[in-house]
Amino acid sequence: MPAAATTPPSSYERLGLRVQKIINSPNAQKAKAALIFRQPDEAVAEWERLLEEIAENDNVTLAYRDDGGVQIFWVVPKED
């Protein structure tokens, strides 16, 4: 029986996975901040969509830098 064919991730999914790795890195988690840049092969529209989705999260702040990078800061709310 042939193995089930898996659909490769879309360019948007690959972008999301790349940024997720950066955000989940130990250094970013410790600092509660991450610096991300759009890669030349990533579509501007997809980059803007991802940033909008990140910005919709509570306790997250985006800072757009002059060099094209985006600094993401987040706060982990205290448990009641």
XYZ file of N, CA and C in Angstrom:
240
model
N 0.854 -1.182 0.000
C 0.000 0.000 0.000
C 0.899 1.244 0.000
N 0.683 2.184 -0.918
C 1.543 3.374 -0.967
C 1.317 4.277 0.243
N 2.398 4.943 0.615
C 2.307 5.885 1.737
C 1.424 7.059 1.335
N 0.720 7.592 2.290
C -0.148 8.747 2.025
C 0.719 9.939 1.636
N 0.326 10.601 0.585
C 1.070 11.778 0.141
C 0.789 12.934 1.092
N 1.846 13.595 1.488
C 1.664 14.757 2.352
C 1.815 16.008 1.506
N 0.992 16.967 1.786
C 1.053 18.232 1.071
C 2.161 19.074 1.690
N 3.103 19.549 0.880
C 4.153 20.389 1.457
C 3.547 21.680 2.010
N 4.175 22.248 3.043
C 3.619 23.479 3.614
C 3.637 24.619 2.597
N 2.655 25.484 2.690
C 2.602 26.655 1.805
C 3.711 27.626 2.200
N 3.959 28.606 1.351
C 4.987 29.602 1.664
C 4.625 30.356 2.942
N 3.324 30.597 3.154
C 2.897 31.283 4.383
C 3.151 30.401 5.603
N 2.870 29.108 5.477
C 3.120 28.186 6.594
C 4.615 28.100 6.901
N 5.452 28.076 5.862
C 6.911 28.046 6.074
C 7.365 29.314 6.782
N 6.819 30.464 6.388
C 7.137 31.728 7.048
C 6.747 31.658 8.521
N 5.545 31.199 8.793
C 5.080 31.087 10.173
C 5.951 30.165 11.001
N 6.348 29.037 10.433
C 7.213 28.097 11.152
C 8.577 28.715 11.442
N 9.116 29.467 10.467
C 10.423 30.113 10.666
C 10.359 31.113 11.811
N 9.333 31.953 11.815
C 9.184 32.964 12.865
C 8.889 32.295 14.208
N 8.098 31.234 14.191
C 7.786 30.512 15.429
C 9.055 29.959 16.074
N 9.982 29.444 15.252
C 11.250 28.931 15.787
C 12.026 30.043 16.485
N 12.041 31.225 15.888
C 12.756 32.361 16.477
C 12.120 32.738 17.811
N 10.801 32.851 17.834
C 10.083 33.245 19.053
C 10.244 32.192 20.148
N 10.273 30.921 19.774
C 10.367 29.841 20.757
C 11.789 29.527 21.195
N 12.780 30.214 20.638
C 14.162 29.939 21.029
C 14.360 30.292 22.504
N 15.264 29.592 23.190
C 15.484 29.870 24.619
C 15.831 31.332 24.913
N 16.663 31.951 24.070
C 17.034 33.353 24.311
C 15.832 34.280 24.210
N 14.985 34.063 23.197
C 13.796 34.904 23.031
C 12.831 34.689 24.186
N 12.652 33.453 24.601
C 11.732 33.173 25.703
C 12.217 33.817 26.996
N 13.516 33.787 27.221
C 14.077 34.403 28.432
C 13.883 35.918 28.408
N 14.142 36.523 27.244
C 14.040 37.983 27.105
C 12.606 38.448 26.887
N 11.703 37.514 26.544
C 10.331 37.851 26.155
C 10.338 38.871 25.014
N 11.258 38.626 24.076
C 11.407 39.506 22.917
C 12.106 38.731 21.801
N 11.796 39.095 20.567
C 12.442 38.479 19.410
C 12.530 39.508 18.294
N 13.609 39.444 17.541
C 13.804 40.326 16.396
C 13.674 39.481 15.138
N 12.756 39.879 14.255
C 12.535 39.122 13.026
C 12.698 40.031 11.810
N 13.103 39.426 10.709
C 13.266 40.119 9.436
C 12.600 39.291 8.346
N 12.008 39.963 7.375
C 11.474 39.262 6.205
C 12.650 38.865 5.326
N 12.634 37.621 4.853
C 13.668 37.135 3.944
C 13.318 37.567 2.520
N 14.341 37.748 1.666
C 14.077 38.216 0.294
C 13.106 37.340 -0.492
N 13.064 36.040 -0.196
C 12.184 35.144 -0.959
C 10.781 35.041 -0.370
N 10.494 35.813 0.684
C 9.172 35.780 1.316
C 8.324 36.946 0.807
N 7.087 36.652 0.461
C 6.191 37.660 -0.109
C 5.854 38.735 0.923
N 5.856 39.986 0.480
C 5.536 41.109 1.362
C 4.131 40.955 1.938
N 3.169 40.547 1.113
C 1.782 40.408 1.584
C 1.686 39.356 2.689
N 2.416 38.252 2.536
C 2.386 37.209 3.569
C 3.059 37.690 4.849
N 4.157 38.431 4.703
C 4.861 38.998 5.855
C 3.926 39.933 6.620
N 3.242 40.825 5.896
C 2.322 41.769 6.545
C 1.166 41.038 7.216
N 0.654 39.981 6.576
C -0.424 39.178 7.165
C 0.040 38.536 8.472
N 1.248 37.982 8.472
C 1.771 37.347 9.680
C 1.919 38.373 10.805
N 2.457 39.544 10.494
C 2.628 40.580 11.518
C 1.281 41.019 12.082
N 0.267 41.138 11.220
C -1.079 41.497 11.696
C -1.609 40.437 12.652
N -1.402 39.171 12.308
C -1.885 38.088 13.164
C -1.143 38.067 14.501
N 0.160 38.333 14.475
C 0.924 38.390 15.725
C 0.421 39.547 16.580
N 0.189 40.702 15.957
C -0.230 41.901 16.687
C -1.605 41.744 17.326
N -2.443 40.842 16.802
C -3.782 40.637 17.361
C -3.752 39.969 18.736
N -2.629 39.366 19.095
C -2.523 38.678 20.380
C -2.456 39.677 21.528
N -3.125 39.350 22.623
C -3.043 40.185 23.816
C -1.616 40.141 24.352
N -1.196 41.213 24.980
C 0.100 41.303 25.653
C 1.290 41.214 24.699
N 1.078 41.531 23.414
C 2.155 41.511 22.427
C 2.287 42.900 21.815
N 3.533 43.366 21.680
C 3.818 44.662 21.079
C 4.799 44.460 19.933
N 4.541 45.110 18.803
C 5.465 45.083 17.675
C 6.105 46.454 17.539
N 7.419 46.473 17.339
C 8.150 47.718 17.104
C 8.851 47.591 15.753
N 8.461 48.443 14.808
C 9.036 48.415 13.465
C 10.323 49.228 13.468
N 11.416 48.618 13.046
C 12.727 49.259 13.072
C 13.075 49.852 11.708
N 13.969 50.833 11.721
C 14.393 51.484 10.483
C 15.118 50.529 9.534
N 15.733 49.474 10.078
C 16.480 48.539 9.236
C 15.596 47.451 8.622
N 14.268 47.572 8.800
C 13.348 46.603 8.224
C 12.970 45.478 9.166
N 13.652 45.381 10.279
C 13.332 44.353 11.260
C 12.100 44.725 12.069
N 11.529 43.724 12.712
C 10.391 43.941 13.598
C 10.736 43.294 14.934
N 10.736 44.109 15.973
C 10.988 43.606 17.326
C 9.644 43.243 17.940
N 9.544 42.013 18.415
C 8.321 41.537 19.065
C 8.600 41.446 20.554
N 7.744 42.059 21.356
C 7.839 41.983 22.814
C 6.549 41.377 23.331
N 6.630 40.597 24.390
C 5.409 40.063 24.987
C 5.542 40.006 26.495
N 4.387 40.027 27.135
C 4.288 39.947 28.585
C 3.468 38.708 28.902
N 3.936 37.937 29.856
C 3.178 36.772 30.304
C 2.371 37.212 31.511
N 1.035 37.226 31.394
C 0.224 37.694 32.521
C 0.373 36.771 33.730
N 0.329 37.382 34.901
C 0.408 36.600 36.135
C -0.888 35.832 36.335
N -0.763 34.631 36.862
C -1.942 33.825 37.184
C -2.617 34.401 38.417
N -3.942 34.378 38.441
C -4.673 34.879 39.613
C -4.566 33.906 40.767
